[in-house]
Short mmCIF file of C-alpha atoms and ligand atoms in Angstrom, two decimals:
data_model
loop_
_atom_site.label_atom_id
_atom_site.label_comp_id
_atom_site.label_asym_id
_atom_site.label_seq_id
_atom_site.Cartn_x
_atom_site.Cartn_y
_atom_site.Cartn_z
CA UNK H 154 35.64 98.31 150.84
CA UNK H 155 39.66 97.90 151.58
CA UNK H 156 41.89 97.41 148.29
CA UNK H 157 45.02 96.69 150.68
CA UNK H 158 48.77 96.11 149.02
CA UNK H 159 50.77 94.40 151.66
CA UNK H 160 54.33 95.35 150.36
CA UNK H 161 58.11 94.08 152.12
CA UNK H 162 59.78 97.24 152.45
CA UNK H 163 63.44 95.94 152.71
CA UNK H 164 64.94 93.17 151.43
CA UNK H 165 62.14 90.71 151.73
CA UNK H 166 61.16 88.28 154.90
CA UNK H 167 60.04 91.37 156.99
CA UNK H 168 57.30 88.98 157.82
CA UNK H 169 54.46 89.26 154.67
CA UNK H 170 52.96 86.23 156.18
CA UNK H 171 51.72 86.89 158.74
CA UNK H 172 50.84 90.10 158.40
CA UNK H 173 48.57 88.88 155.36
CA UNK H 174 47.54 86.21 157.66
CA UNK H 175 46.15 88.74 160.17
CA UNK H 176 44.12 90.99 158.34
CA UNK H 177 43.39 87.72 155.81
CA UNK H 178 40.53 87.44 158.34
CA UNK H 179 38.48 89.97 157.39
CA UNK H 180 39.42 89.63 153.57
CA UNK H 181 37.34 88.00 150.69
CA UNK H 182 40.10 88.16 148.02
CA UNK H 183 43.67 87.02 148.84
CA UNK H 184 45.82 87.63 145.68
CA UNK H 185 49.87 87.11 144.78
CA UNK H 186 51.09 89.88 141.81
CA UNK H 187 54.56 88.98 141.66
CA UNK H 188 56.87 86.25 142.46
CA UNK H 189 57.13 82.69 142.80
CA UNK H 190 58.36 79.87 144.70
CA UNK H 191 61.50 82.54 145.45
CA UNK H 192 58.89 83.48 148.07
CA UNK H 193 58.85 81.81 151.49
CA UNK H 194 56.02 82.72 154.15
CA UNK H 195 55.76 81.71 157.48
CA UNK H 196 51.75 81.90 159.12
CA UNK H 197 51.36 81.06 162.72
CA UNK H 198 47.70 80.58 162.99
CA UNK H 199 46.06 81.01 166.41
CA UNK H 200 45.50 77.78 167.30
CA UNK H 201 49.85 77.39 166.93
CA UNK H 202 49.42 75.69 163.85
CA UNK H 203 53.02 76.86 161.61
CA UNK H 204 52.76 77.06 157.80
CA UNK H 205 55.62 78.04 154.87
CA UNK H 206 53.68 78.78 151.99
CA UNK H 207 55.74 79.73 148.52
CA UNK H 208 52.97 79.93 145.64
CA UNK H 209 49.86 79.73 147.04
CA UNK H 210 48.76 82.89 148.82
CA UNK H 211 48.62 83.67 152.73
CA UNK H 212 44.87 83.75 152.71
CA UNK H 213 44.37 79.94 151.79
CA UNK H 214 44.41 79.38 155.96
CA UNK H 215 41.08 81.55 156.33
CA UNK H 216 38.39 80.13 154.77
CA UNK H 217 36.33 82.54 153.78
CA UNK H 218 39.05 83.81 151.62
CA UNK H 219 39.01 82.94 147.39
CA UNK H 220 42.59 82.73 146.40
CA UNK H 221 44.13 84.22 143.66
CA UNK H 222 47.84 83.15 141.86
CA UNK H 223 47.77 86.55 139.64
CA UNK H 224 48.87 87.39 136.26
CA UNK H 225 52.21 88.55 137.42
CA UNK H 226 53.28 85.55 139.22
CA UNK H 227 55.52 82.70 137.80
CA UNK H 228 53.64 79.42 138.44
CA UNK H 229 56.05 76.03 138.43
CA UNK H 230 53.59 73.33 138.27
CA UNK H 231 55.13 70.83 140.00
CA UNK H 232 55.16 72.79 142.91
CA UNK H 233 51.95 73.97 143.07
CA UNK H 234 51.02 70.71 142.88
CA UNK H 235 53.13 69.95 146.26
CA UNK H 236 52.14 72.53 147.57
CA UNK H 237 48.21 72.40 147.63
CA UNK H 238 48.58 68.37 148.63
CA UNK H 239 50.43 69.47 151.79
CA UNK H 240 47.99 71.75 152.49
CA UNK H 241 45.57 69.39 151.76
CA UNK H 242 46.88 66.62 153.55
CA UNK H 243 46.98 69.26 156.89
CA UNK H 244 43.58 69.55 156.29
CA UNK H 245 43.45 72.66 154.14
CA UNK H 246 41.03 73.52 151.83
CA UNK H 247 42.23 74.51 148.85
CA UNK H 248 39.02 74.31 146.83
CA UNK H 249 38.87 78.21 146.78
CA UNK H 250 42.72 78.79 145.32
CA UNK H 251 42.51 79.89 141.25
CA UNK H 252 44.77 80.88 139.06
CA UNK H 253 45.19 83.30 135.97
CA UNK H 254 45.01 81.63 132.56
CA UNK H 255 48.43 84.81 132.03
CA UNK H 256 50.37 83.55 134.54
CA UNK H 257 53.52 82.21 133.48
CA UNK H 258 54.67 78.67 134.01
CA UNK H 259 58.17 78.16 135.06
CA UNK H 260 59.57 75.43 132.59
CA UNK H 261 62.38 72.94 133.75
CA UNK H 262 64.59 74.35 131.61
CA UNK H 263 64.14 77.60 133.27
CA UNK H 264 65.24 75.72 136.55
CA UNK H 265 68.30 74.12 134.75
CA UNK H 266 69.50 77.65 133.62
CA UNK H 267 68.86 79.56 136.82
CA UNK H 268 71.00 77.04 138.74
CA UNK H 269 73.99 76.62 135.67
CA UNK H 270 73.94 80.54 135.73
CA UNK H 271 74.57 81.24 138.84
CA UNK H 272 77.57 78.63 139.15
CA UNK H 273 78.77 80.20 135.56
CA UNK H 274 78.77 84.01 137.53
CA UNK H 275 81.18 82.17 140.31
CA UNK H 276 81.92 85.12 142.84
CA UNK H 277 79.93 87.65 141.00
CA UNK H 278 76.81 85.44 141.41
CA UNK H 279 73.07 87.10 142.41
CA UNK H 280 72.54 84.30 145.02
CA UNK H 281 69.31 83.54 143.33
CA UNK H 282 67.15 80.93 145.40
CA UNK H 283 67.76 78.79 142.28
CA UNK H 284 63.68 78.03 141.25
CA UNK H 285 64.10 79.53 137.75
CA UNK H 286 62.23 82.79 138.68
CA UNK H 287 64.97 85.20 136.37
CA UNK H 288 64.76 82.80 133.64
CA UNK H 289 61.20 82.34 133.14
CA UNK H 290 60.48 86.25 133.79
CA UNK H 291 63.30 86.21 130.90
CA UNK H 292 61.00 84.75 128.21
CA UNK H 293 57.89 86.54 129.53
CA UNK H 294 59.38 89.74 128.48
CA UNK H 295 61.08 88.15 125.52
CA UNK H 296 57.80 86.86 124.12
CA UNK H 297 58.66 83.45 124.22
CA UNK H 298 56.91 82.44 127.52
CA UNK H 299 54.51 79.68 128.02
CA UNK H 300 51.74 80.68 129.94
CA UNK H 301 49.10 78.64 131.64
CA UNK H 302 46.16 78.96 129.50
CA UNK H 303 48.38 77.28 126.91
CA UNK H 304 47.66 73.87 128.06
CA UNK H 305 44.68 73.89 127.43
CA UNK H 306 45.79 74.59 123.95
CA UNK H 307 48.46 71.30 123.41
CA UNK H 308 49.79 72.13 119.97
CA UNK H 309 50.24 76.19 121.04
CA UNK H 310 51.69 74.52 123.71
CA UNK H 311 54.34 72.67 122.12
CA UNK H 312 55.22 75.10 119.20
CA UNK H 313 55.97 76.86 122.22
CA UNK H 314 58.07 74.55 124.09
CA UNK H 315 60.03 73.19 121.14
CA UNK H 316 60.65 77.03 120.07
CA UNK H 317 62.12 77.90 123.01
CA UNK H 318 63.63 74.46 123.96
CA UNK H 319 65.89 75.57 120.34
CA UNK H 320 67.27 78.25 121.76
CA UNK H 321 67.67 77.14 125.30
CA UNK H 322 69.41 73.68 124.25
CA UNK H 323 72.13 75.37 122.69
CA UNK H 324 72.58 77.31 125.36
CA UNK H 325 72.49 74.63 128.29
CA UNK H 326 74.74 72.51 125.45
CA UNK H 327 77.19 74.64 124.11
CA UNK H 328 77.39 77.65 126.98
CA UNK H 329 77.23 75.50 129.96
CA UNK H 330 78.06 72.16 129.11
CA UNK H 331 75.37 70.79 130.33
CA UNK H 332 72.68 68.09 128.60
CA UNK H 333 69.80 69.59 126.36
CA UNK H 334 66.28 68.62 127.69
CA UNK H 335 64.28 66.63 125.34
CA UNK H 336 60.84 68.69 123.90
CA UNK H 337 58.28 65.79 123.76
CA UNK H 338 59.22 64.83 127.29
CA UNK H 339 58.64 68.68 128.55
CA UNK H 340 55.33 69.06 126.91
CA UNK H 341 53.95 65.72 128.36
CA UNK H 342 54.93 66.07 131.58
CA UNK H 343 53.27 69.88 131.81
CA UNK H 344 50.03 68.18 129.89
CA UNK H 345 50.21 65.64 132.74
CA UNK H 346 50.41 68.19 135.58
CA UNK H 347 47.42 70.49 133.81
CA UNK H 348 44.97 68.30 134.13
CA UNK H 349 45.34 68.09 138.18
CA UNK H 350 45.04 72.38 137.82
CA UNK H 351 43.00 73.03 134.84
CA UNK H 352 40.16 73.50 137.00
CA UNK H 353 41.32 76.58 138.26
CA UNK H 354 42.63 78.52 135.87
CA UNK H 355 40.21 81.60 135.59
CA UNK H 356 39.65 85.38 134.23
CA UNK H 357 41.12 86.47 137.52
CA UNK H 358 41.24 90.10 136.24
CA UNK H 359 37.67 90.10 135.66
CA UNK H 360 36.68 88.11 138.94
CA UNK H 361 38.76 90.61 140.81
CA UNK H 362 37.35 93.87 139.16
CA UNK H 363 33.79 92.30 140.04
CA UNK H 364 34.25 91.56 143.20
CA UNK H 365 35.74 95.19 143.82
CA UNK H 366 32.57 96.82 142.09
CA UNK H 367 30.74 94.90 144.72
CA UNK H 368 32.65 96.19 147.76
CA UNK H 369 34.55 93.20 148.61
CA UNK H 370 37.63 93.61 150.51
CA UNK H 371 41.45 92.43 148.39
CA UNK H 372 44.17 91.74 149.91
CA UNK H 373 46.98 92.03 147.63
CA UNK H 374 50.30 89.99 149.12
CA UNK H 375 53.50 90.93 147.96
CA UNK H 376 56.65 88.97 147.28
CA UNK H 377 60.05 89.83 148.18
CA UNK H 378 60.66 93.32 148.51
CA UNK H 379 61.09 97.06 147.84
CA UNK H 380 65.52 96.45 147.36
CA UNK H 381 64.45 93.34 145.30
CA UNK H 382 62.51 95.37 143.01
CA UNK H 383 63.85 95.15 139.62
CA UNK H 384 63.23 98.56 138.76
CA UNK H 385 63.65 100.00 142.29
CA UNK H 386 66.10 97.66 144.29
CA UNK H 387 69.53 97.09 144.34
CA UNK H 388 70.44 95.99 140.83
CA UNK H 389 71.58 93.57 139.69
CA UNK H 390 71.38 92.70 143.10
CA UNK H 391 67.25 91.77 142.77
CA UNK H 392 64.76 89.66 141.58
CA UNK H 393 63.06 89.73 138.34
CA UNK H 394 60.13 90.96 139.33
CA UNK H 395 58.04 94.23 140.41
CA UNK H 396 57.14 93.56 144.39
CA UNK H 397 56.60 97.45 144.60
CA UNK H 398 53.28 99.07 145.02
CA UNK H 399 52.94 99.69 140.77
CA UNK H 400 53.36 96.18 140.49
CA UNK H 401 50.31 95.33 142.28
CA UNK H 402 48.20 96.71 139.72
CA UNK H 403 50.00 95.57 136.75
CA UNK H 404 50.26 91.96 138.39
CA UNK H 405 46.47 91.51 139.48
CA UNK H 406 44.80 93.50 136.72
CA UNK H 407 42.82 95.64 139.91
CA UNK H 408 43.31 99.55 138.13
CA UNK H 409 45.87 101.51 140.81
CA UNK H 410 42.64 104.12 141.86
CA UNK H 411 41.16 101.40 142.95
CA UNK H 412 43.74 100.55 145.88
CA UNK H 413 42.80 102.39 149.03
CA UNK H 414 45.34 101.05 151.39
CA UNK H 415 49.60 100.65 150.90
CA UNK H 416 51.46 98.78 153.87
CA UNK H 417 54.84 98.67 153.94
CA UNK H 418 56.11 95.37 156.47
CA UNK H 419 59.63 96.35 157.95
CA UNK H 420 61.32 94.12 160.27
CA UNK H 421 62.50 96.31 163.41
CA UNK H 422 66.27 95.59 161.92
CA UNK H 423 67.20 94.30 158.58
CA UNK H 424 67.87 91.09 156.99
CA UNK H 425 69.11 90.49 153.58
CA UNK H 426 69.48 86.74 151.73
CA UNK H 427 72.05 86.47 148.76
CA UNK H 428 74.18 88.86 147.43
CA UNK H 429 74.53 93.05 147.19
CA UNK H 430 75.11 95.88 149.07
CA UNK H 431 73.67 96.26 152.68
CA UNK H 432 75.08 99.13 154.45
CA UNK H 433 73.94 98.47 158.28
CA UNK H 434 74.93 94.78 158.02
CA UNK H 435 76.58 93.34 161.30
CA UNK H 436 79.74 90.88 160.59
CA UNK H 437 79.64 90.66 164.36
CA UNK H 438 78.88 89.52 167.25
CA UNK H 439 75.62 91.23 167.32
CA UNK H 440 74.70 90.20 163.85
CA UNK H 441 74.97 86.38 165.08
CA UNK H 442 72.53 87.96 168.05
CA UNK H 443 70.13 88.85 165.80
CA UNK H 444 70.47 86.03 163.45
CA UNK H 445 70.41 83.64 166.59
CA UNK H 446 67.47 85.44 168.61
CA UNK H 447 65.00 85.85 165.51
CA UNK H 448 65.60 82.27 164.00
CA UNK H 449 66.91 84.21 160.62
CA UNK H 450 67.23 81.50 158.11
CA UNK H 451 65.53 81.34 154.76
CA UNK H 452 62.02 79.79 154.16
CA UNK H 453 63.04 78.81 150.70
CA UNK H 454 66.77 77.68 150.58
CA UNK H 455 67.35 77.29 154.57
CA UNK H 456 70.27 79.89 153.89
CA UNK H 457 71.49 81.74 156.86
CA UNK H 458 70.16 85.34 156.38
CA UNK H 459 72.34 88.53 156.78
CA UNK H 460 71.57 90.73 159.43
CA UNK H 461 72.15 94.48 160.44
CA UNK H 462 70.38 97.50 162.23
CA UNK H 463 67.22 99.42 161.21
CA UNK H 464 68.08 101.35 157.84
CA UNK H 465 65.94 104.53 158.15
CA UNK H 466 66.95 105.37 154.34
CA UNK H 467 65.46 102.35 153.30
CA UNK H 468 62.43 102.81 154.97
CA UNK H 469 61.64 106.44 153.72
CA UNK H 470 62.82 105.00 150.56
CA UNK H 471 60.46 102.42 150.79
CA UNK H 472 57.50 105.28 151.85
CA UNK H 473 58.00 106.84 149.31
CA UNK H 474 58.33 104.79 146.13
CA UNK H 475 55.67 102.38 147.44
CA UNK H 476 53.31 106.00 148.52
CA UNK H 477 52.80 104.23 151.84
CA UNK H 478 50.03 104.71 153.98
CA UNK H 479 50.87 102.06 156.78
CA UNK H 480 53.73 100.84 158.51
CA UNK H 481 53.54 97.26 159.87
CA UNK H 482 56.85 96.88 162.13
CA UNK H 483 57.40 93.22 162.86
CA UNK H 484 59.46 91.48 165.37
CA UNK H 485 60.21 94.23 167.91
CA UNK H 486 60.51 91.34 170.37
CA UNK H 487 63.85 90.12 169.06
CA UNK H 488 65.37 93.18 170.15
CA UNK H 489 64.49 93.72 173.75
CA UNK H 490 67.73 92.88 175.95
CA UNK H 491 69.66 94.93 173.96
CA UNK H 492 71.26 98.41 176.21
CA UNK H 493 71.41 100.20 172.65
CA UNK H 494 69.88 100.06 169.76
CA UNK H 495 71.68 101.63 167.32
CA UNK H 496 69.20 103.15 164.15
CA UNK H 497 70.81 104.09 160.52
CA UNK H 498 70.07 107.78 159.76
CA UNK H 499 71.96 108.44 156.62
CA UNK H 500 74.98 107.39 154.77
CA UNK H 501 78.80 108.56 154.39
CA UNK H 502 79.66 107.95 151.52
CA UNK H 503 83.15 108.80 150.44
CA UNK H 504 82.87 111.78 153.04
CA UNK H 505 79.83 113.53 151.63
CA UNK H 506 76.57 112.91 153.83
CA UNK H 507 73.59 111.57 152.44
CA UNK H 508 69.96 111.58 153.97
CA UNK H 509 68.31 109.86 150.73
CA UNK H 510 69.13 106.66 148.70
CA UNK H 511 72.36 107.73 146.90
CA UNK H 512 71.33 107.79 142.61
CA UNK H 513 73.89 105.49 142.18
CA UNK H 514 74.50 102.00 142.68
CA UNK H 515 78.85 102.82 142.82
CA UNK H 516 77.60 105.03 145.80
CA UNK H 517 75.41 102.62 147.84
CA UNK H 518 78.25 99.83 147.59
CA UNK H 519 80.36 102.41 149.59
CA UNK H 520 78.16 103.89 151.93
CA UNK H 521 78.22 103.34 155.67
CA UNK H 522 75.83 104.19 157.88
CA UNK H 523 75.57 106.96 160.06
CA UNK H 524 74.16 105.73 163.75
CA UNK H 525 71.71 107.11 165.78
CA UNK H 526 71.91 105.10 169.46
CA UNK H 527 68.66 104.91 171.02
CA UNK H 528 68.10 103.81 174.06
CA UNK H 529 66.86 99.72 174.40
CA UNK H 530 64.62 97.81 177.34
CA UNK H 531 65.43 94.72 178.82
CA UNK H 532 61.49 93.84 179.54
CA UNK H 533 59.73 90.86 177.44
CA UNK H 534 57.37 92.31 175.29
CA UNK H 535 55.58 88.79 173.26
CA UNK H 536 52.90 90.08 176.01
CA UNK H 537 52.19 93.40 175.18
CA UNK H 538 48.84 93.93 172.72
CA UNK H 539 48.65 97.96 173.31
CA UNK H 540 50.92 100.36 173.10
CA UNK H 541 50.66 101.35 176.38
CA UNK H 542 51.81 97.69 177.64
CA UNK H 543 55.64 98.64 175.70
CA UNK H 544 58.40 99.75 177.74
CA UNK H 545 58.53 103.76 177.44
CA UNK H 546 62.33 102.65 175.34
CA UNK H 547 60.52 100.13 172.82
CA UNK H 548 57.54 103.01 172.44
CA UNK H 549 60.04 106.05 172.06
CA UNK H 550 62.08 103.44 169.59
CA UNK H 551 58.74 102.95 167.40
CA UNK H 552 58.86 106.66 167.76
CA UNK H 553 61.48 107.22 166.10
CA UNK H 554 61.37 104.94 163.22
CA UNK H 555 57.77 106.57 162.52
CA UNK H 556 59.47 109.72 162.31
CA UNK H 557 62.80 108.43 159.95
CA UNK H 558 60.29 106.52 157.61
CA UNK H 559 57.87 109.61 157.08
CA UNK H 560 54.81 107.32 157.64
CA UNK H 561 52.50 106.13 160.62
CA UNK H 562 52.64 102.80 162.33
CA UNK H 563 49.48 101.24 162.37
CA UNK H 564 50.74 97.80 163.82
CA UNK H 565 53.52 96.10 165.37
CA UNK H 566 55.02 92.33 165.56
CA UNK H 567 55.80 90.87 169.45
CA UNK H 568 56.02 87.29 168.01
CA UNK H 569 55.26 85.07 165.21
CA UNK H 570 52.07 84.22 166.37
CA UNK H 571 49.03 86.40 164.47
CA UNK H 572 47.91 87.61 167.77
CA UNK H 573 51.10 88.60 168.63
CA UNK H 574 50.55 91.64 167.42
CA UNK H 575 49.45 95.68 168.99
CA UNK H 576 47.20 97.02 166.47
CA UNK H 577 47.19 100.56 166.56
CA UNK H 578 45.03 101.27 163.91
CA UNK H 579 42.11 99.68 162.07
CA UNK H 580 42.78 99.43 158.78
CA UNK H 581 39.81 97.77 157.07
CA UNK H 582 36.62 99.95 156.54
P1 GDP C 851 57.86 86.80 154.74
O1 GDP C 851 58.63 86.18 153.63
O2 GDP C 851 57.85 88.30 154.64
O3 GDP C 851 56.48 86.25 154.92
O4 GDP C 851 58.67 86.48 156.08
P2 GDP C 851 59.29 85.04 156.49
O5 GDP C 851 58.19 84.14 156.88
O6 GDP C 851 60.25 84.58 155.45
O7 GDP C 851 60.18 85.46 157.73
C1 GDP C 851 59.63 86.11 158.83
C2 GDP C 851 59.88 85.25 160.09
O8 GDP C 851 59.62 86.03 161.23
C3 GDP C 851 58.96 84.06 160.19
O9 GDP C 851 59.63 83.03 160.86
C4 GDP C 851 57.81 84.58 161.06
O10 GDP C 851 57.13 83.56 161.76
C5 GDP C 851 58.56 85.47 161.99
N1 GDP C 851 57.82 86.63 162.51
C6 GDP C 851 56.94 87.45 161.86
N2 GDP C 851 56.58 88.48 162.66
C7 GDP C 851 57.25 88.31 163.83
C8 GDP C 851 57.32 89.07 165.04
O11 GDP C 851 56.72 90.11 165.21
N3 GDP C 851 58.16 88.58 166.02
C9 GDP C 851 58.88 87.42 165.87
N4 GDP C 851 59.68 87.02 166.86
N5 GDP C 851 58.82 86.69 164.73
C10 GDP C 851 58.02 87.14 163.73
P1 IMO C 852 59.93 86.46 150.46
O1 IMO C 852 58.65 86.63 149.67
C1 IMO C 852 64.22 87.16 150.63
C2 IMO C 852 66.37 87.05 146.81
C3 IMO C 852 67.36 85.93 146.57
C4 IMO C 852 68.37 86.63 145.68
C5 IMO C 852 67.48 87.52 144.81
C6 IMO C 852 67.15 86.94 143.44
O2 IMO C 852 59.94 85.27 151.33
O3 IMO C 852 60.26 87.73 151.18
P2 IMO C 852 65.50 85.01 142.64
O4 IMO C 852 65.45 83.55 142.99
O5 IMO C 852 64.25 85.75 142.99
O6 IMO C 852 65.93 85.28 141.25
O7 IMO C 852 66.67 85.60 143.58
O8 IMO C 852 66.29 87.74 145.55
N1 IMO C 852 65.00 86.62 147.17
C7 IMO C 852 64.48 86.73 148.39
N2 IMO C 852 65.04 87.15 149.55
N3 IMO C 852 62.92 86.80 150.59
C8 IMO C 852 62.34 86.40 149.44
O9 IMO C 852 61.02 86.16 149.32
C9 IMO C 852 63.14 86.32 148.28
N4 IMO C 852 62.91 85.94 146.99
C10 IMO C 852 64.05 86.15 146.33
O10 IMO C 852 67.94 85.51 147.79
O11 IMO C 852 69.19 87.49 146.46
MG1 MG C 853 60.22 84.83 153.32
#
């Protein structure tokens, strides 16, 4: 039995996918924690066959896989809904997705005050992808969420709406000057949409827990990642959720003993999307190489995504706050041609060194990174499936990061493709 958390380790897109999409095939349980339709993941099956997938997990393209949308995901609706008739309409089955009756639903008015809020912050803004993830997460922890086992409750359902839609009127009225939403017309339309999903809602907790006991392998796929973390990431720079390791528990229900396996997906450089502190970001020309050569755009919002070199103090970060057991280094490939490859070590900030994540957020906004150059290969490496077929640069590069992140590399990314990929170790028992 494998209980594996598949975890982003920087700042999200490291390439969850498909990683999840790899070992999906040998999983019976596919499950989302955290997140919503922030999330944007890119499977490129075998047969070539691309997919973005934002709500419904990874696994949905192997079909022995059940689905799960967990307790500690945000769920809009309407694009769920989208979602699973694209899938379907590609021939998908989506028979075996199910969702937690404690799952949040993302309300339009959540939507409305994600997108007025960020154009209230004006330069100071999160650059939040906008789907009313902050908002909804918001009124989870306030109490005054609506979750999705309330429709099949209608009058919970609307005290709920029309107790929050008081509060949230005045606030899209009088704050942001901006019309209020009417009550009636929020409650019908989410009654509407509920009876297309009702059918799935579940005890996934208790599904999940069974299916453990009975030595099924889980696959738990994160969203986002470690820096997003809202406890652990770059704040306020983050999302408003728990991607990290702990949050895999607390967003599935599975207890943490019962997770055997922690991998951490780290791109062989960095990308970042939105706003905050990045200390190896590249305003240059080889920042636009990177951005050009690995297609780095968002999934989500199309949004050009920052780039910069490997951040070793992320990574060991990452190793440690997740308790790692696996690295999964994606998209070596986009870095072959390069003479150097330069590797963050540690930080300067304000002329005092630092080899670990500075405490404070006033320190990691001035810290600049402290190079290591390593030697780079020229060779195309999409072909490679052992270690042994890497350049003796790309293998002492791997090397190295093993080293800097304190953890072992059990597989690495060539190309999008799922069998682009050198396993170097098994890691389903
Ligand atoms: P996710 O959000 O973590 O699932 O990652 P995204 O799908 O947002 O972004 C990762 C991008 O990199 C996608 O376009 C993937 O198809 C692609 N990708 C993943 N692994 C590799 C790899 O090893 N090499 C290359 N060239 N592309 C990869
Ligand atoms: P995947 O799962 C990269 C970023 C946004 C913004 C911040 C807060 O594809 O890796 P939010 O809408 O969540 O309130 O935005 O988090 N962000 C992501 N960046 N990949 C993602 O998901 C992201 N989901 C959110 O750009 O900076
Ligand atoms: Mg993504």
């Amino acid at each position: 039995m494998t209980v594996m958390v598949l975890i982003g380790a920087q700042w999200g897109d490291e390439g969850k996918g498909k990683a999840t999409d790899l070992y999906g095939e040998r999983m019976q349980w596919v499950v989302r924690y955290q997140g919503g339709n922030n999330a944007g993941h890119t499977v490129v099956r075998p047969d070539g066959q691309k997919f973005a997938l934002h709500l419904v997990p990874s696994g949905i393209l192997s079909p022995q896989v059940t689905n799960v949308i967990g307790n500690g995901v945000v769920i809009d609706p309407g694009v769920l809904l989208g979602e699973i008739a694209e899938l379907e309409d590609r021939g998908v089955d989506t028979s075996n997705l199910m969702i937690s009756a404690d799952a949040h639903l993302i309300m339009p008015y959540h939507v409305a005050i994600d997108k007025v809020a960020e154009r209230y912050l004006g330069s100071s803004k999160i650059g939040t992808t906008g789907r009313g993830i902050g908002p909804c997460y918001q009124d989870k922890i306030a109490r005054m969420g609506v979750r999705v086992q309330d429709v099949l409750d209608p009058s919970i359902l609307a005290q709920k709406v029309e107790a929050a839609l008081d509060v949230k009127n005045q606030m899209l009225v009088k704050i942001y000057n901006r019309k209020g939403l009417d009550p009636q017309a929020v409650i019908d339309a989410v009654l509407d949409q509920a009876e297309a999903f009702k059918h799935r809602i579940a005890d996934t907790r208790l599904k999940l827990d069974q299916a453990v006991d009975r030595g099924e392998n889980v696959l738990l796929e994160g969203g986002q990642g470690t820096l997003l973390d809202v406890d652990h990431g770059t704040y306020p720079f983050v999302t408003s959720s728990s991607p990290t390791a702990g949050g895999a528990a607390t967003g599935s229900g599975i207890g943490p003993t019962r997770i055997t396996t922690v991998v951490g997906i780290l791109k062989a450089y960095t990308t970042r999307v939105g706003s905050g502190p990045f200390p190896t970001e590249l305003l240059d020309a080889s920042g636009e190489y990177l951005r050009e050569t690995g297609h780095e755009r968002g999934v989500t919002t199309g949004r050009a995504r920052r780039c910069g070199w490997f951040d070793a103090v992320v990574a060991r970060y990452s190793t440690r706050v997740n308790g790692l057991t696996d690295l999964f280094i994606t998209k070596l490939d986009v870095l072959s041609s390069l003479s150097t490859v330069p590797v963050c070590v540690g930080y300067d900030v304000d002329g005092v060194r630092f080899d670990e994540m500075p405490m404070t957020q006033t320190a990691f906004h001035h810290a600049k990174p402290i190079y290591e150059e390593l030697p780079g290969w020229s060779e195309d490496i999409t072909g490679a499936r052992t270690l042994a077929d890497l350049p003796a640069n790309a293998r002492r590069y791997l090397d190295r990061l093993e080293e800097l992140a304190g953890c072992r590399i059990s597989a690495v990314g060539v190309g999008p493709g799922q069998n682009e990929t050198i396993v170097v170790n098994d890691l389903l028992a």
